[in-house]
Amino acid sequence: MKTFKNKVALITGGGSGIGQATALAFAKEGARVVVADISAPDARATVEMIKGAGGEAIFVKTDVSKAKDVRALVHKTVEAYGRLDCAHNNAGVNGALAPISDYPVKEWDKVIAVNLTGVWLCMKYEISRMIQQGSGSIVNTSSIGGVTGSANISAYIASKFGVVGLTKTAALECAAKGVRINAVCPGWVYTSMTVREAETAKMDPEEYRKMAAGMVPMKRMGEPEDIAEAVLWLCSEKASYVNGHMMVVDGAMTAGLSVSE
Ligand code: NAD
């Protein structure tokens, strides 16, 4: 029996990287999937991949920083599939690389709007539907940047710490109402976001990948599927008593100081 048979899963940022891997994994486990993304070609590609493998999925064009888009996303999900069981609020952007004194205000506003306000808006409309149903599970994508600081990416770090705070608050608000809310904190995962980071650092993506892998105690970057596995587990019945948790999936990157080999 597939874990998510008869369930409906919504994934924001489902057109690429971690969100795409999660969408494919949910579909493989029997869920009907709603792929939400600001990029139509990428999200449509995810839907085609799911359908090509015999699954069911729709695309809803969504800018998660806009309340009317997110409200419509949840409405269209219920209209298409009748319910909403699982949500992975994952859409995110990395923003500029600069110290706080030089950080452009416009970039700050954009990163906070997508990464933080976006997660809050998604939860606002998803929770309302899930409480009505009496059940549901949400996983928000934070980052290891949500548990530790990092120079030159202040907006990103603030947004991801914020996601952890929102997750814990929402978990408390919903704990007695049948809705669980957790966060996943990925380490360094190879996606198009990493390729953009390489471009910003003026490095070849493969060189960047090698450099990043060298900094991870497990000596490899994460793959999107590593994160998808954690998201599916958190959404599953196996995690039925896990609530308000931030699950770090980072190859031991934040475990502590690495001893020299
Ligand atoms: P990605 O760039 O491959 O995917 C992000 C997706 O979000 C894209 O499909 C993009 O179109 C979509 N998106 C961007 N802005 C949007 C908006 N306003 N509305 C709707 N969709 C929007 O990146 P990824 O690495 O898969 O990142 C996914 C999440 O994981 C992000 O929240 C990111 O911060 C987080 N994360 C990534 C890493 C990593 O190393 N890649 C590490 C920690 C956390």
Coordinates of C-alpha atoms and ligand atoms in Angstrom, one line a residue:
M1 CA 0.0 0.0 0.0
K2 CA 1.4 3.4 -1.0
T3 CA 1.9 5.8 1.9
F4 CA 0.0 8.7 0.5
K5 CA -2.7 6.9 -1.5
N6 CA -5.9 9.0 -1.6
K7 CA -4.0 11.9 -0.1
V8 CA -3.5 15.4 -1.7
A9 CA -0.1 17.1 -1.5
L10 CA 0.7 20.7 -2.4
I11 CA 4.3 21.8 -3.0
T12 CA 5.4 25.3 -3.5
G13 CA 8.5 25.8 -5.6
G14 CA 7.7 22.4 -7.1
G15 CA 9.2 23.3 -10.5
S16 CA 12.8 22.9 -9.4
G17 CA 15.3 21.3 -7.0
I18 CA 14.0 20.3 -3.6
G19 CA 10.4 21.0 -4.4
Q20 CA 10.5 19.0 -7.6
A21 CA 12.0 16.0 -5.8
T22 CA 9.3 16.2 -3.1
A23 CA 6.5 16.5 -5.7
L24 CA 7.9 13.4 -7.6
A25 CA 8.3 11.5 -4.3
F26 CA 4.7 12.3 -3.1
A27 CA 3.4 11.2 -6.5
K28 CA 5.4 7.9 -6.4
E29 CA 3.8 7.2 -3.0
G30 CA 0.3 7.6 -4.5
A31 CA -0.6 11.3 -3.7
R32 CA -2.4 13.6 -6.1
V33 CA 0.0 16.5 -6.4
V34 CA -0.5 20.2 -6.8
V35 CA 2.7 21.9 -8.1
A36 CA 2.7 25.6 -7.3
D37 CA 5.5 27.8 -8.7
I38 CA 6.0 31.2 -10.1
S39 CA 7.7 29.6 -13.1
A40 CA 5.2 28.0 -15.4
P41 CA 7.6 26.0 -17.7
D42 CA 9.5 24.4 -14.8
A43 CA 6.3 23.5 -12.9
R44 CA 4.6 22.1 -16.0
A45 CA 7.7 20.0 -16.6
T46 CA 7.3 18.5 -13.0
V47 CA 3.6 17.8 -13.8
E48 CA 4.6 16.0 -17.0
M49 CA 7.2 13.9 -15.2
I50 CA 4.5 12.9 -12.7
K51 CA 2.0 12.1 -15.4
G52 CA 4.6 10.2 -17.4
A53 CA 5.2 8.0 -14.4
G54 CA 1.5 7.3 -14.1
G55 CA 0.7 9.8 -11.4
E56 CA -1.8 12.6 -11.1
A57 CA -0.8 16.3 -10.8
I58 CA -1.9 19.8 -11.7
F59 CA 0.0 23.1 -11.9
V60 CA -1.2 26.3 -10.3
K61 CA 0.8 29.4 -11.1
T62 CA 1.5 31.1 -7.8
D63 CA 3.6 33.9 -6.4
V64 CA 3.8 32.8 -2.8
S65 CA 4.4 36.4 -1.7
K66 CA 0.9 37.5 -2.9
A67 CA -2.0 36.7 -0.6
K68 CA -4.5 36.5 -3.5
D69 CA -2.4 33.9 -5.3
V70 CA -2.0 31.7 -2.2
R71 CA -5.7 31.9 -1.3
A72 CA -6.5 30.9 -4.9
L73 CA -3.9 28.1 -4.8
V74 CA -5.6 26.4 -1.8
H75 CA -9.0 27.0 -3.3
K76 CA -8.0 25.4 -6.7
T77 CA -6.4 22.5 -4.8
V78 CA -9.7 21.7 -3.0
E79 CA -11.7 22.4 -6.2
A80 CA -9.6 19.9 -8.2
Y81 CA -9.0 17.2 -5.6
G82 CA -11.6 17.8 -2.8
R83 CA -9.1 18.2 0.1
L84 CA -5.6 19.1 1.2
D85 CA -3.7 16.6 3.3
C86 CA 0.0 17.6 3.0
A87 CA 1.7 20.9 2.2
H88 CA 5.4 21.5 1.6
N89 CA 5.9 25.3 1.8
N90 CA 9.3 25.3 0.0
A91 CA 9.5 28.2 -2.5
G92 CA 12.5 30.4 -1.8
V93 CA 15.1 32.7 -3.2
N94 CA 18.7 33.3 -2.0
G95 CA 19.1 37.1 -2.5
A96 CA 22.2 39.2 -2.7
L97 CA 25.6 38.5 -1.3
A98 CA 26.7 41.6 0.7
P99 CA 27.4 42.7 4.3
I100 CA 24.5 44.3 6.1
S101 CA 25.9 47.8 5.6
D102 CA 25.8 47.3 1.8
Y103 CA 22.8 45.1 1.5
P104 CA 20.3 46.5 -1.0
V105 CA 16.9 47.3 0.7
K106 CA 15.0 46.1 -2.4
E107 CA 16.8 42.7 -2.1
W108 CA 15.9 42.5 1.7
D109 CA 12.3 43.2 0.9
K110 CA 12.2 40.5 -1.8
V111 CA 13.8 37.8 0.2
I112 CA 11.6 38.4 3.2
A113 CA 8.5 38.6 1.0
V114 CA 9.1 35.2 -0.7
N115 CA 10.9 33.2 2.0
L116 CA 9.1 34.4 5.1
T117 CA 5.8 36.1 4.2
G118 CA 5.3 33.4 1.6
V119 CA 5.5 30.7 4.2
W120 CA 3.2 32.6 6.5
L121 CA 0.6 33.1 3.7
C122 CA 0.7 29.5 2.7
M123 CA 0.2 28.3 6.3
K124 CA -2.6 30.9 6.8
Y125 CA -4.8 29.4 4.0
E126 CA -3.6 25.8 4.3
I127 CA -4.3 25.6 8.1
S128 CA -7.7 27.0 7.7
R129 CA -8.6 24.3 5.2
M130 CA -6.9 21.5 7.3
I131 CA -8.7 22.5 10.5
Q132 CA -12.0 22.3 8.6
Q133 CA -11.0 18.8 7.6
G134 CA -9.7 17.9 11.1
S135 CA -6.4 16.7 9.8
G136 CA -3.3 17.7 7.8
S137 CA 0.4 18.0 7.9
I138 CA 2.7 20.9 6.8
V139 CA 6.4 21.0 6.3
N140 CA 8.1 24.4 5.9
T141 CA 11.5 24.6 4.2
S142 CA 13.9 26.5 6.5
S143 CA 17.7 25.9 6.1
I144 CA 20.8 25.4 8.2
G145 CA 20.7 29.1 7.7
G146 CA 17.7 28.9 10.1
V147 CA 19.7 27.5 12.9
T148 CA 23.0 29.3 12.5
G149 CA 24.2 32.6 11.1
S150 CA 26.2 33.2 8.0
A151 CA 28.0 36.3 6.8
N152 CA 26.8 38.3 3.8
I153 CA 23.3 36.8 3.5
S154 CA 21.4 38.6 6.2
A155 CA 18.0 38.6 4.5
Y156 CA 18.2 34.9 3.8
I157 CA 19.3 34.1 7.4
A158 CA 16.6 36.3 8.9
S159 CA 13.9 34.7 6.7
K160 CA 15.0 31.2 7.5
F161 CA 15.2 31.8 11.3
G162 CA 11.8 33.4 10.9
V163 CA 10.4 30.2 9.3
V164 CA 11.5 28.2 12.3
G165 CA 9.7 30.6 14.6
L166 CA 6.6 30.5 12.5
T167 CA 6.7 26.7 12.4
K168 CA 6.8 26.4 16.2
T169 CA 4.1 29.0 16.6
A170 CA 1.8 27.4 14.1
A171 CA 2.4 23.9 15.6
L172 CA 1.3 25.2 19.0
E173 CA -1.8 26.9 17.5
C174 CA -2.8 23.7 15.7
A175 CA -1.6 20.9 18.0
A176 CA -5.1 20.1 19.4
K177 CA -6.8 20.5 16.0
G178 CA -5.3 17.5 14.2
V179 CA -2.8 19.5 12.1
R180 CA 1.0 19.0 12.6
I181 CA 3.5 21.5 11.4
N182 CA 7.3 20.9 11.2
A183 CA 10.3 22.4 9.4
V184 CA 13.1 20.8 7.4
C185 CA 16.5 22.5 7.5
P186 CA 18.5 21.4 4.5
G187 CA 22.2 21.8 4.4
W188 CA 24.0 22.4 1.1
V189 CA 21.9 20.8 -1.6
Y190 CA 22.9 20.8 -5.3
T191 CA 20.0 22.6 -7.2
S192 CA 19.6 25.6 -9.5
M193 CA 19.9 27.7 -6.3
T194 CA 23.4 26.4 -5.8
V195 CA 24.2 27.1 -9.5
R196 CA 23.1 30.8 -8.9
E197 CA 25.3 30.9 -5.8
A198 CA 28.2 29.7 -7.9
E199 CA 27.5 32.4 -10.5
T200 CA 27.3 35.1 -7.7
A201 CA 30.7 33.8 -6.4
K202 CA 32.0 33.9 -10.0
M203 CA 32.8 30.2 -9.9
D204 CA 32.2 27.3 -12.2
P205 CA 29.2 25.3 -10.8
E206 CA 31.2 22.0 -10.8
E207 CA 34.1 23.7 -9.0
Y208 CA 31.7 25.2 -6.6
R209 CA 30.1 21.7 -6.0
K210 CA 33.6 20.3 -5.2
M211 CA 34.4 23.2 -2.9
A212 CA 31.1 22.8 -1.1
A213 CA 31.4 19.0 -0.7
G214 CA 34.8 19.5 0.9
M215 CA 33.2 21.7 3.6
V216 CA 30.6 19.1 4.5
P217 CA 31.7 16.5 7.1
M218 CA 30.2 13.7 4.9
K219 CA 32.2 15.0 2.0
R220 CA 29.3 15.3 -0.4
M221 CA 26.6 17.9 -1.1
G222 CA 23.0 16.9 -0.4
E223 CA 20.8 15.8 -3.2
P224 CA 17.2 17.1 -3.5
E225 CA 16.0 13.5 -2.9
D226 CA 17.7 13.5 0.5
I227 CA 15.4 16.4 1.6
A228 CA 12.3 14.9 -0.1
E229 CA 12.7 11.7 2.0
A230 CA 12.6 13.8 5.2
V231 CA 9.6 15.8 4.1
L232 CA 7.6 12.7 3.2
W233 CA 8.5 11.1 6.6
L234 CA 7.4 14.2 8.5
C235 CA 4.1 14.3 6.6
S236 CA 3.5 10.6 7.1
E237 CA 1.6 8.8 9.9
K238 CA 5.0 7.4 11.1
A239 CA 5.7 11.0 12.4
S240 CA 2.3 11.3 14.0
Y241 CA 3.8 12.6 17.3
V242 CA 6.5 14.8 15.7
N243 CA 5.2 18.4 15.9
G244 CA 6.9 21.8 16.0
H245 CA 10.2 20.2 15.1
M246 CA 13.0 21.5 12.9
M247 CA 14.7 18.6 11.2
V248 CA 18.2 19.3 10.1
V249 CA 19.3 17.3 7.0
D250 CA 22.8 18.4 6.4
G251 CA 25.4 15.7 6.3
A252 CA 26.5 16.8 9.9
M253 CA 27.3 20.3 8.7
T254 CA 25.9 21.9 11.9
A255 CA 26.7 19.1 14.2
G256 CA 29.8 20.9 15.6
L257 CA 33.4 21.6 14.8
S258 CA 34.8 18.9 12.5
V259 CA 37.8 17.1 13.8
S260 CA 40.7 17.0 11.4
E261 CA 41.3 13.6 9.6
Ligands
NAD1 P1 15.5 26.2 -6.7 O1 15.9 27.5 -7.1 O2 15.9 25.0 -7.4 O3 13.9 26.1 -6.5 C1 13.1 27.1 -6.0 C2 11.8 27.2 -6.6 O4 11.0 28.2 -6.0 C3 11.9 27.5 -8.1 O5 11.1 26.6 -8.9 C4 11.3 28.9 -8.2 O6 10.7 29.2 -9.5 C5 10.3 28.9 -7.1 N1 10.0 30.3 -6.6 C6 10.9 31.3 -6.4 N2 10.2 32.4 -6.0 C7 8.9 32.0 -6.0 C8 7.7 32.7 -5.6 N3 7.7 34.0 -5.3 N4 6.5 32.0 -5.7 C9 6.5 30.7 -6.1 N5 7.6 30.0 -6.4 C10 8.8 30.7 -6.4 O7 16.0 26.1 -5.2 P2 16.1 24.9 -4.1 O8 17.5 24.8 -3.7 O9 15.3 23.7 -4.5 O10 15.4 25.6 -2.9 C11 14.1 25.2 -2.4 C12 14.0 25.7 -0.9 O11 15.1 25.1 -0.2 C13 14.2 27.2 -0.7 O12 13.3 27.7 0.2 C14 15.7 27.3 -0.3 O13 15.9 28.5 0.5 C15 15.8 26.1 0.6 N6 17.1 25.6 0.8 C16 18.0 25.3 -0.2 C17 19.3 24.9 0.0 C18 20.2 24.5 -1.1 O14 21.4 24.3 -0.8 N7 19.8 24.3 -2.3 C19 19.7 24.8 1.4 C20 18.8 25.1 2.4 C21 17.5 25.5 2.1

